[in-house]
């Protein structure tokens, strides 16, 4: 099959969070199985250009209609760890992708609406006819709408669209004028069964457009698929998801074990696996040296991720003094676009500046993330909601025991050491239900207690986790089945 992935991220060249990992990992898996995959991304000025091989201009003459004008684009080709990737460079007066940031701009809606149109214009002009266009999240929600309403009439009748919801917390709301800017007719599209948002007055909802107009919709774990249909976690999309439930499925994300594998991870000083687990300790010592923690007989509890309301900021803030007060060290690596949250963590960082058992690293650091996964004993994921979550799966692979809240993909991947309805050998972490301090403490207390008092059992839990196969092997096949199901005859 010929698959075009249209997305706003692809690791490691353009990554903010899990979306980048997933676009990369799934594309890699499909390529390894012999399918042709091409990734189409915006050419951001802030990309990791050092991770793109052989970048060359592939098309110098792409003109994209936008807002009664034509914007000139150049399309570059390069390989991102072997993946064929196209980068659309936009010479618009607004300099859409020269902002030194991936997201968080006032005109994000315009930036990605334009990109969606440009990606289809590129496919049309370069006479590419993929069997499947796979697009992701609100940023590319307009792709199936444009394909159905406009590009089909221009001859692109072959591609079918699979649309993946990585997080319905961000849906791409805005004024209906955005539709006119990309050449669509708001008159016919701004209806309750199409792009009119169900809860924000007259707003357009790009994610809703993606859901309505694609041939198949997936989300990133079976439990999250259920939660967004039946609970407030659908954030206003519940009705439309139920209308389209026959084309909706939950496919658990995979992990790229070439990128996250302690047996061959080039970012860490000591490589290890189940057979030589004692080596993990060398990474713990290296982590302590790197972040100036004292070398002592204590477990390290870690948090890695965006510092966002979704991730359970209040509980992270609560966990730090709790862990320090209960004999642990704490390492945090995260960043935030929200100034209030960022301010709170900078305040805390100053407070703990000279603490021998605590380190907060506020920023994005791929290298340090790997060292933390390898060196920590436990990884905390106390999310309010979590579509899939990769950090707990990475933790499992690195023998770093996850302590998570029972929601979304966390509930699908972590099974409580004491209470899970599974054999002991399949239990792999600690889980709590209630989103509050007692809930969090109930899980942390048990995890910390096991580390101090029953090290042998703690080690078993680590090994159980390392045995899980959360690679792209199974989800890769699931996606191929979906593509096969919707593909044109
Ligand atoms: P989300 O997609 O909601 O941000 P996920 O758990 O699905 O969360 O994916 C997070 C990914 O981003 C993981 O690969 C994690 O290691 C990485 N990550 C998040 N924050 C940072 C950071 N500050 N530095 C390095 N890597 C990070």
JSON list of C-alpha atoms in Angstrom, two decimals, residues 220-423:
[
{"chain": "A", "resi": 220, "resn": "UNK", "atom": "CA", "xyz": [-4.96, 5.88, 20.74]},
{"chain": "A", "resi": 221, "resn": "UNK", "atom": "CA", "xyz": [-6.30, 3.37, 23.25]},
{"chain": "A", "resi": 222, "resn": "UNK", "atom": "CA", "xyz": [-9.47, 1.27, 23.56]},
{"chain": "A", "resi": 223, "resn": "UNK", "atom": "CA", "xyz": [-10.33, 2.77, 26.92]},
{"chain": "A", "resi": 224, "resn": "UNK", "atom": "CA", "xyz": [-9.99, 6.36, 25.69]},
{"chain": "A", "resi": 225, "resn": "UNK", "atom": "CA", "xyz": [-12.23, 5.45, 22.72]},
{"chain": "A", "resi": 226, "resn": "UNK", "atom": "CA", "xyz": [-14.87, 4.50, 25.26]},
{"chain": "A", "resi": 227, "resn": "UNK", "atom": "CA", "xyz": [-14.27, 7.51, 27.51]},
{"chain": "A", "resi": 228, "resn": "UNK", "atom": "CA", "xyz": [-14.64, 10.07, 24.72]},
{"chain": "A", "resi": 229, "resn": "UNK", "atom": "CA", "xyz": [-17.89, 8.51, 23.51]},
{"chain": "A", "resi": 230, "resn": "UNK", "atom": "CA", "xyz": [-19.53, 8.15, 26.90]},
{"chain": "A", "resi": 231, "resn": "UNK", "atom": "CA", "xyz": [-18.08, 10.67, 29.37]},
{"chain": "A", "resi": 232, "resn": "UNK", "atom": "CA", "xyz": [-17.22, 14.36, 29.65]},
{"chain": "A", "resi": 233, "resn": "UNK", "atom": "CA", "xyz": [-13.73, 13.45, 28.38]},
{"chain": "A", "resi": 234, "resn": "UNK", "atom": "CA", "xyz": [-15.24, 13.70, 24.89]},
{"chain": "A", "resi": 235, "resn": "UNK", "atom": "CA", "xyz": [-15.19, 17.48, 25.51]},
{"chain": "A", "resi": 236, "resn": "UNK", "atom": "CA", "xyz": [-18.29, 18.11, 23.42]},
{"chain": "A", "resi": 237, "resn": "UNK", "atom": "CA", "xyz": [-17.56, 15.53, 20.72]},
{"chain": "A", "resi": 238, "resn": "UNK", "atom": "CA", "xyz": [-19.59, 12.75, 22.37]},
{"chain": "A", "resi": 239, "resn": "UNK", "atom": "CA", "xyz": [-22.65, 13.21, 20.14]},
{"chain": "A", "resi": 240, "resn": "UNK", "atom": "CA", "xyz": [-20.79, 13.21, 16.82]},
{"chain": "A", "resi": 241, "resn": "UNK", "atom": "CA", "xyz": [-18.59, 10.30, 17.94]},
{"chain": "A", "resi": 242, "resn": "UNK", "atom": "CA", "xyz": [-21.70, 8.28, 18.71]},
{"chain": "A", "resi": 243, "resn": "UNK", "atom": "CA", "xyz": [-23.24, 9.19, 15.35]},
{"chain": "A", "resi": 244, "resn": "UNK", "atom": "CA", "xyz": [-20.08, 7.84, 13.68]},
{"chain": "A", "resi": 245, "resn": "UNK", "atom": "CA", "xyz": [-19.29, 5.06, 16.13]},
{"chain": "A", "resi": 246, "resn": "UNK", "atom": "CA", "xyz": [-19.32, 2.38, 13.45]},
{"chain": "A", "resi": 247, "resn": "UNK", "atom": "CA", "xyz": [-16.18, 3.83, 11.93]},
{"chain": "A", "resi": 248, "resn": "UNK", "atom": "CA", "xyz": [-14.47, 4.52, 15.29]},
{"chain": "A", "resi": 249, "resn": "UNK", "atom": "CA", "xyz": [-11.91, 2.24, 16.95]},
{"chain": "A", "resi": 250, "resn": "UNK", "atom": "CA", "xyz": [-9.30, 2.38, 19.69]},
{"chain": "A", "resi": 251, "resn": "UNK", "atom": "CA", "xyz": [-5.81, 1.19, 18.75]},
{"chain": "A", "resi": 252, "resn": "UNK", "atom": "CA", "xyz": [-3.23, 1.30, 21.52]},
{"chain": "A", "resi": 253, "resn": "UNK", "atom": "CA", "xyz": [-0.12, 3.21, 20.44]},
{"chain": "A", "resi": 254, "resn": "UNK", "atom": "CA", "xyz": [3.08, 1.28, 20.07]},
{"chain": "A", "resi": 255, "resn": "UNK", "atom": "CA", "xyz": [6.57, 2.23, 21.16]},
{"chain": "A", "resi": 256, "resn": "UNK", "atom": "CA", "xyz": [9.48, 2.36, 18.78]},
{"chain": "A", "resi": 257, "resn": "UNK", "atom": "CA", "xyz": [11.85, -0.09, 20.46]},
{"chain": "A", "resi": 258, "resn": "UNK", "atom": "CA", "xyz": [14.67, 1.11, 18.20]},
{"chain": "A", "resi": 259, "resn": "UNK", "atom": "CA", "xyz": [14.37, 4.45, 19.94]},
{"chain": "A", "resi": 260, "resn": "UNK", "atom": "CA", "xyz": [13.42, 3.26, 23.43]},
{"chain": "A", "resi": 261, "resn": "UNK", "atom": "CA", "xyz": [15.28, 0.12, 24.35]},
{"chain": "A", "resi": 262, "resn": "UNK", "atom": "CA", "xyz": [17.72, -0.08, 27.28]},
{"chain": "A", "resi": 263, "resn": "UNK", "atom": "CA", "xyz": [19.63, -2.87, 25.53]},
{"chain": "A", "resi": 264, "resn": "UNK", "atom": "CA", "xyz": [20.76, -0.59, 22.69]},
{"chain": "A", "resi": 265, "resn": "UNK", "atom": "CA", "xyz": [20.09, 2.97, 23.84]},
{"chain": "A", "resi": 266, "resn": "UNK", "atom": "CA", "xyz": [22.98, 5.18, 22.77]},
{"chain": "A", "resi": 267, "resn": "UNK", "atom": "CA", "xyz": [21.89, 7.97, 25.12]},
{"chain": "A", "resi": 268, "resn": "UNK", "atom": "CA", "xyz": [22.69, 6.05, 28.32]},
{"chain": "A", "resi": 269, "resn": "UNK", "atom": "CA", "xyz": [26.05, 5.07, 29.80]},
{"chain": "A", "resi": 270, "resn": "UNK", "atom": "CA", "xyz": [25.17, 1.45, 30.72]},
{"chain": "A", "resi": 271, "resn": "UNK", "atom": "CA", "xyz": [23.01, -0.74, 28.51]},
{"chain": "A", "resi": 272, "resn": "UNK", "atom": "CA", "xyz": [20.96, -3.46, 30.17]},
{"chain": "A", "resi": 273, "resn": "UNK", "atom": "CA", "xyz": [18.08, -5.88, 29.85]},
{"chain": "A", "resi": 274, "resn": "UNK", "atom": "CA", "xyz": [16.35, -8.51, 31.96]},
{"chain": "A", "resi": 275, "resn": "UNK", "atom": "CA", "xyz": [19.51, -10.66, 31.89]},
{"chain": "A", "resi": 276, "resn": "UNK", "atom": "CA", "xyz": [21.78, -7.98, 33.40]},
{"chain": "A", "resi": 277, "resn": "UNK", "atom": "CA", "xyz": [19.37, -5.77, 35.27]},
{"chain": "A", "resi": 278, "resn": "UNK", "atom": "CA", "xyz": [22.00, -4.86, 37.88]},
{"chain": "A", "resi": 279, "resn": "UNK", "atom": "CA", "xyz": [23.57, -2.61, 35.20]},
{"chain": "A", "resi": 280, "resn": "UNK", "atom": "CA", "xyz": [20.59, -0.30, 35.55]},
{"chain": "A", "resi": 281, "resn": "UNK", "atom": "CA", "xyz": [22.15, 0.93, 38.76]},
{"chain": "A", "resi": 282, "resn": "UNK", "atom": "CA", "xyz": [25.04, 2.49, 36.83]},
{"chain": "A", "resi": 283, "resn": "UNK", "atom": "CA", "xyz": [22.52, 4.66, 35.02]},
{"chain": "A", "resi": 284, "resn": "UNK", "atom": "CA", "xyz": [21.05, 5.67, 38.36]},
{"chain": "A", "resi": 285, "resn": "UNK", "atom": "CA", "xyz": [24.48, 6.79, 39.53]},
{"chain": "A", "resi": 286, "resn": "UNK", "atom": "CA", "xyz": [25.05, 8.64, 36.24]},
{"chain": "A", "resi": 287, "resn": "UNK", "atom": "CA", "xyz": [21.67, 10.35, 36.57]},
{"chain": "A", "resi": 288, "resn": "UNK", "atom": "CA", "xyz": [22.52, 11.46, 40.11]},
{"chain": "A", "resi": 289, "resn": "UNK", "atom": "CA", "xyz": [25.84, 12.88, 38.98]},
{"chain": "A", "resi": 290, "resn": "UNK", "atom": "CA", "xyz": [24.21, 14.63, 36.03]},
{"chain": "A", "resi": 291, "resn": "UNK", "atom": "CA", "xyz": [21.52, 16.37, 38.13]},
{"chain": "A", "resi": 292, "resn": "UNK", "atom": "CA", "xyz": [23.57, 16.86, 41.32]},
{"chain": "A", "resi": 293, "resn": "UNK", "atom": "CA", "xyz": [21.69, 14.46, 43.60]},
{"chain": "A", "resi": 294, "resn": "UNK", "atom": "CA", "xyz": [23.49, 12.83, 46.50]},
{"chain": "A", "resi": 295, "resn": "UNK", "atom": "CA", "xyz": [24.50, 9.19, 46.15]},
{"chain": "A", "resi": 296, "resn": "UNK", "atom": "CA", "xyz": [22.48, 7.46, 48.82]},
{"chain": "A", "resi": 297, "resn": "UNK", "atom": "CA", "xyz": [20.30, 4.39, 49.41]},
{"chain": "A", "resi": 298, "resn": "UNK", "atom": "CA", "xyz": [17.04, 5.89, 48.13]},
{"chain": "A", "resi": 299, "resn": "UNK", "atom": "CA", "xyz": [14.67, 5.24, 45.24]},
{"chain": "A", "resi": 300, "resn": "UNK", "atom": "CA", "xyz": [14.35, 7.89, 42.52]},
{"chain": "A", "resi": 301, "resn": "UNK", "atom": "CA", "xyz": [10.82, 8.84, 41.54]},
{"chain": "A", "resi": 302, "resn": "UNK", "atom": "CA", "xyz": [10.63, 10.70, 38.22]},
{"chain": "A", "resi": 303, "resn": "UNK", "atom": "CA", "xyz": [8.19, 12.69, 36.15]},
{"chain": "A", "resi": 304, "resn": "UNK", "atom": "CA", "xyz": [8.78, 13.39, 32.43]},
{"chain": "A", "resi": 305, "resn": "UNK", "atom": "CA", "xyz": [6.28, 15.23, 30.30]},
{"chain": "A", "resi": 306, "resn": "UNK", "atom": "CA", "xyz": [4.51, 18.38, 29.34]},
{"chain": "A", "resi": 307, "resn": "UNK", "atom": "CA", "xyz": [3.47, 20.37, 32.41]},
{"chain": "A", "resi": 308, "resn": "UNK", "atom": "CA", "xyz": [-0.14, 20.80, 31.47]},
{"chain": "A", "resi": 309, "resn": "UNK", "atom": "CA", "xyz": [-3.47, 20.65, 33.29]},
{"chain": "A", "resi": 310, "resn": "UNK", "atom": "CA", "xyz": [-4.09, 17.30, 31.55]},
{"chain": "A", "resi": 311, "resn": "UNK", "atom": "CA", "xyz": [-1.00, 15.76, 33.13]},
{"chain": "A", "resi": 312, "resn": "UNK", "atom": "CA", "xyz": [-2.20, 16.32, 36.70]},
{"chain": "A", "resi": 313, "resn": "UNK", "atom": "CA", "xyz": [-0.14, 19.35, 37.66]},
{"chain": "A", "resi": 314, "resn": "UNK", "atom": "CA", "xyz": [-1.62, 19.61, 41.17]},
{"chain": "A", "resi": 315, "resn": "UNK", "atom": "CA", "xyz": [-0.74, 16.00, 41.89]},
{"chain": "A", "resi": 316, "resn": "UNK", "atom": "CA", "xyz": [2.78, 16.40, 40.52]},
{"chain": "A", "resi": 317, "resn": "UNK", "atom": "CA", "xyz": [3.21, 19.40, 42.83]},
{"chain": "A", "resi": 318, "resn": "UNK", "atom": "CA", "xyz": [1.87, 17.30, 45.70]},
{"chain": "A", "resi": 319, "resn": "UNK", "atom": "CA", "xyz": [4.05, 14.28, 44.90]},
{"chain": "A", "resi": 320, "resn": "UNK", "atom": "CA", "xyz": [7.37, 16.12, 45.16]},
{"chain": "A", "resi": 321, "resn": "UNK", "atom": "CA", "xyz": [7.28, 16.94, 48.92]},
{"chain": "A", "resi": 322, "resn": "UNK", "atom": "CA", "xyz": [5.49, 13.63, 49.60]},
{"chain": "A", "resi": 323, "resn": "UNK", "atom": "CA", "xyz": [8.28, 11.61, 47.98]},
{"chain": "A", "resi": 324, "resn": "UNK", "atom": "CA", "xyz": [11.03, 13.67, 49.61]},
{"chain": "A", "resi": 325, "resn": "UNK", "atom": "CA", "xyz": [9.31, 13.22, 52.99]},
{"chain": "A", "resi": 326, "resn": "UNK", "atom": "CA", "xyz": [9.16, 9.46, 52.48]},
{"chain": "A", "resi": 327, "resn": "UNK", "atom": "CA", "xyz": [12.79, 8.72, 51.81]},
{"chain": "A", "resi": 328, "resn": "UNK", "atom": "CA", "xyz": [12.88, 9.20, 48.02]},
{"chain": "A", "resi": 329, "resn": "UNK", "atom": "CA", "xyz": [14.66, 11.42, 45.55]},
{"chain": "A", "resi": 330, "resn": "UNK", "atom": "CA", "xyz": [12.64, 13.22, 42.89]},
{"chain": "A", "resi": 331, "resn": "UNK", "atom": "CA", "xyz": [13.62, 14.22, 39.35]},
{"chain": "A", "resi": 332, "resn": "UNK", "atom": "CA", "xyz": [11.33, 16.16, 37.05]},
{"chain": "A", "resi": 333, "resn": "UNK", "atom": "CA", "xyz": [11.83, 17.01, 33.37]},
{"chain": "A", "resi": 334, "resn": "UNK", "atom": "CA", "xyz": [9.11, 19.06, 31.77]},
{"chain": "A", "resi": 335, "resn": "UNK", "atom": "CA", "xyz": [8.08, 22.26, 30.13]},
{"chain": "A", "resi": 336, "resn": "UNK", "atom": "CA", "xyz": [4.92, 24.28, 29.81]},
{"chain": "A", "resi": 337, "resn": "UNK", "atom": "CA", "xyz": [3.39, 26.79, 27.41]},
{"chain": "A", "resi": 338, "resn": "UNK", "atom": "CA", "xyz": [1.16, 28.07, 30.23]},
{"chain": "A", "resi": 339, "resn": "UNK", "atom": "CA", "xyz": [2.76, 30.96, 32.11]},
{"chain": "A", "resi": 340, "resn": "UNK", "atom": "CA", "xyz": [0.94, 30.25, 35.41]},
{"chain": "A", "resi": 341, "resn": "UNK", "atom": "CA", "xyz": [2.03, 26.60, 35.45]},
{"chain": "A", "resi": 342, "resn": "UNK", "atom": "CA", "xyz": [5.52, 27.50, 34.33]},
{"chain": "A", "resi": 343, "resn": "UNK", "atom": "CA", "xyz": [5.72, 30.13, 37.08]},
{"chain": "A", "resi": 344, "resn": "UNK", "atom": "CA", "xyz": [4.66, 27.61, 39.73]},
{"chain": "A", "resi": 345, "resn": "UNK", "atom": "CA", "xyz": [7.38, 25.16, 38.69]},
{"chain": "A", "resi": 346, "resn": "UNK", "atom": "CA", "xyz": [10.06, 27.87, 38.47]},
{"chain": "A", "resi": 347, "resn": "UNK", "atom": "CA", "xyz": [9.09, 28.90, 42.02]},
{"chain": "A", "resi": 348, "resn": "UNK", "atom": "CA", "xyz": [9.46, 25.32, 43.17]},
{"chain": "A", "resi": 349, "resn": "UNK", "atom": "CA", "xyz": [12.75, 24.93, 41.35]},
{"chain": "A", "resi": 350, "resn": "UNK", "atom": "CA", "xyz": [14.15, 27.94, 43.21]},
{"chain": "A", "resi": 351, "resn": "UNK", "atom": "CA", "xyz": [12.85, 26.54, 46.48]},
{"chain": "A", "resi": 352, "resn": "UNK", "atom": "CA", "xyz": [14.56, 23.16, 45.91]},
{"chain": "A", "resi": 353, "resn": "UNK", "atom": "CA", "xyz": [17.64, 24.61, 44.27]},
{"chain": "A", "resi": 354, "resn": "UNK", "atom": "CA", "xyz": [20.12, 23.27, 46.81]},
{"chain": "A", "resi": 355, "resn": "UNK", "atom": "CA", "xyz": [18.14, 20.20, 47.85]},
{"chain": "A", "resi": 356, "resn": "UNK", "atom": "CA", "xyz": [20.36, 17.12, 47.65]},
{"chain": "A", "resi": 357, "resn": "UNK", "atom": "CA", "xyz": [17.40, 14.85, 46.79]},
{"chain": "A", "resi": 358, "resn": "UNK", "atom": "CA", "xyz": [15.44, 16.87, 44.27]},
{"chain": "A", "resi": 359, "resn": "UNK", "atom": "CA", "xyz": [16.05, 18.22, 40.80]},
{"chain": "A", "resi": 360, "resn": "UNK", "atom": "CA", "xyz": [13.63, 20.00, 38.49]},
{"chain": "A", "resi": 361, "resn": "UNK", "atom": "CA", "xyz": [14.75, 20.49, 34.89]},
{"chain": "A", "resi": 362, "resn": "UNK", "atom": "CA", "xyz": [12.39, 22.89, 33.14]},
{"chain": "A", "resi": 363, "resn": "UNK", "atom": "CA", "xyz": [12.83, 22.51, 29.42]},
{"chain": "A", "resi": 364, "resn": "UNK", "atom": "CA", "xyz": [12.97, 19.91, 26.70]},
{"chain": "A", "resi": 365, "resn": "UNK", "atom": "CA", "xyz": [15.92, 17.52, 26.71]},
{"chain": "A", "resi": 366, "resn": "UNK", "atom": "CA", "xyz": [15.86, 14.26, 24.76]},
{"chain": "A", "resi": 367, "resn": "UNK", "atom": "CA", "xyz": [19.18, 12.99, 26.19]},
{"chain": "A", "resi": 368, "resn": "UNK", "atom": "CA", "xyz": [18.24, 13.63, 29.77]},
{"chain": "A", "resi": 369, "resn": "UNK", "atom": "CA", "xyz": [14.84, 11.98, 29.22]},
{"chain": "A", "resi": 370, "resn": "UNK", "atom": "CA", "xyz": [16.55, 8.72, 28.24]},
{"chain": "A", "resi": 371, "resn": "UNK", "atom": "CA", "xyz": [18.90, 8.89, 31.23]},
{"chain": "A", "resi": 372, "resn": "UNK", "atom": "CA", "xyz": [15.94, 9.44, 33.57]},
{"chain": "A", "resi": 373, "resn": "UNK", "atom": "CA", "xyz": [13.99, 6.49, 32.11]},
{"chain": "A", "resi": 374, "resn": "UNK", "atom": "CA", "xyz": [17.07, 4.32, 32.62]},
{"chain": "A", "resi": 375, "resn": "UNK", "atom": "CA", "xyz": [18.16, 5.68, 36.00]},
{"chain": "A", "resi": 376, "resn": "UNK", "atom": "CA", "xyz": [14.91, 6.18, 37.92]},
{"chain": "A", "resi": 377, "resn": "UNK", "atom": "CA", "xyz": [13.15, 3.49, 39.95]},
{"chain": "A", "resi": 378, "resn": "UNK", "atom": "CA", "xyz": [9.59, 4.74, 39.44]},
{"chain": "A", "resi": 379, "resn": "UNK", "atom": "CA", "xyz": [7.88, 6.95, 36.90]},
{"chain": "A", "resi": 380, "resn": "UNK", "atom": "CA", "xyz": [4.87, 8.93, 37.97]},
{"chain": "A", "resi": 381, "resn": "UNK", "atom": "CA", "xyz": [1.96, 9.62, 35.56]},
{"chain": "A", "resi": 382, "resn": "UNK", "atom": "CA", "xyz": [-0.93, 11.10, 37.59]},
{"chain": "A", "resi": 383, "resn": "UNK", "atom": "CA", "xyz": [-2.93, 12.43, 34.61]},
{"chain": "A", "resi": 384, "resn": "UNK", "atom": "CA", "xyz": [-6.43, 13.91, 34.78]},
{"chain": "A", "resi": 385, "resn": "UNK", "atom": "CA", "xyz": [-6.96, 12.12, 31.50]},
{"chain": "A", "resi": 386, "resn": "UNK", "atom": "CA", "xyz": [-4.51, 10.33, 29.22]},
{"chain": "A", "resi": 387, "resn": "UNK", "atom": "CA", "xyz": [-5.43, 9.23, 25.68]},
{"chain": "A", "resi": 388, "resn": "UNK", "atom": "CA", "xyz": [-2.59, 6.69, 25.61]},
{"chain": "A", "resi": 389, "resn": "UNK", "atom": "CA", "xyz": [0.53, 7.96, 27.33]},
{"chain": "A", "resi": 390, "resn": "UNK", "atom": "CA", "xyz": [3.98, 6.87, 26.28]},
{"chain": "A", "resi": 391, "resn": "UNK", "atom": "CA", "xyz": [6.01, 7.65, 29.37]},
{"chain": "A", "resi": 392, "resn": "UNK", "atom": "CA", "xyz": [4.56, 4.73, 31.35]},
{"chain": "A", "resi": 393, "resn": "UNK", "atom": "CA", "xyz": [5.24, 2.38, 28.42]},
{"chain": "A", "resi": 394, "resn": "UNK", "atom": "CA", "xyz": [8.81, 3.66, 28.10]},
{"chain": "A", "resi": 395, "resn": "UNK", "atom": "CA", "xyz": [9.17, 3.24, 31.88]},
{"chain": "A", "resi": 396, "resn": "UNK", "atom": "CA", "xyz": [8.03, -0.38, 31.61]},
{"chain": "A", "resi": 397, "resn": "UNK", "atom": "CA", "xyz": [10.61, -1.14, 28.92]},
{"chain": "A", "resi": 398, "resn": "UNK", "atom": "CA", "xyz": [13.36, 0.40, 31.10]},
{"chain": "A", "resi": 399, "resn": "UNK", "atom": "CA", "xyz": [12.34, -1.49, 34.27]},
{"chain": "A", "resi": 400, "resn": "UNK", "atom": "CA", "xyz": [11.15, 1.77, 35.81]},
{"chain": "A", "resi": 401, "resn": "UNK", "atom": "CA", "xyz": [7.95, 0.96, 37.66]},
{"chain": "A", "resi": 402, "resn": "UNK", "atom": "CA", "xyz": [5.00, 3.17, 36.64]},
{"chain": "A", "resi": 403, "resn": "UNK", "atom": "CA", "xyz": [2.75, 4.74, 39.25]},
{"chain": "A", "resi": 404, "resn": "UNK", "atom": "CA", "xyz": [-0.30, 5.96, 37.32]},
{"chain": "A", "resi": 405, "resn": "UNK", "atom": "CA", "xyz": [-3.88, 7.10, 37.56]},
{"chain": "A", "resi": 406, "resn": "UNK", "atom": "CA", "xyz": [-6.53, 4.71, 36.23]},
{"chain": "A", "resi": 407, "resn": "UNK", "atom": "CA", "xyz": [-7.58, 6.56, 33.07]},
{"chain": "A", "resi": 408, "resn": "UNK", "atom": "CA", "xyz": [-7.38, 6.10, 29.29]},
{"chain": "A", "resi": 409, "resn": "UNK", "atom": "CA", "xyz": [-4.28, 4.34, 27.99]},
{"chain": "A", "resi": 410, "resn": "UNK", "atom": "CA", "xyz": [-2.75, 4.24, 31.47]},
{"chain": "A", "resi": 411, "resn": "UNK", "atom": "CA", "xyz": [-5.55, 1.88, 32.51]},
{"chain": "A", "resi": 412, "resn": "UNK", "atom": "CA", "xyz": [-4.93, -0.22, 29.39]},
{"chain": "A", "resi": 413, "resn": "UNK", "atom": "CA", "xyz": [-1.20, -0.66, 30.00]},
{"chain": "A", "resi": 414, "resn": "UNK", "atom": "CA", "xyz": [-0.46, -0.60, 33.76]},
{"chain": "A", "resi": 415, "resn": "UNK", "atom": "CA", "xyz": [-1.79, -3.29, 36.08]},
{"chain": "A", "resi": 416, "resn": "UNK", "atom": "CA", "xyz": [-1.66, -2.83, 39.83]},
{"chain": "A", "resi": 417, "resn": "UNK", "atom": "CA", "xyz": [0.77, -5.03, 41.77]},
{"chain": "A", "resi": 418, "resn": "UNK", "atom": "CA", "xyz": [-1.84, -5.81, 44.45]},
{"chain": "A", "resi": 419, "resn": "UNK", "atom": "CA", "xyz": [-5.27, -5.36, 42.93]},
{"chain": "A", "resi": 420, "resn": "UNK", "atom": "CA", "xyz": [-5.19, -6.07, 39.18]},
{"chain": "A", "resi": 421, "resn": "UNK", "atom": "CA", "xyz": [-7.42, -8.95, 38.05]},
{"chain": "A", "resi": 422, "resn": "UNK", "atom": "CA", "xyz": [-4.40, -10.62, 36.44]},
{"chain": "A", "resi": 423, "resn": "UNK", "atom": "CA", "xyz": [-1.84, -13.26, 37.45]}
]
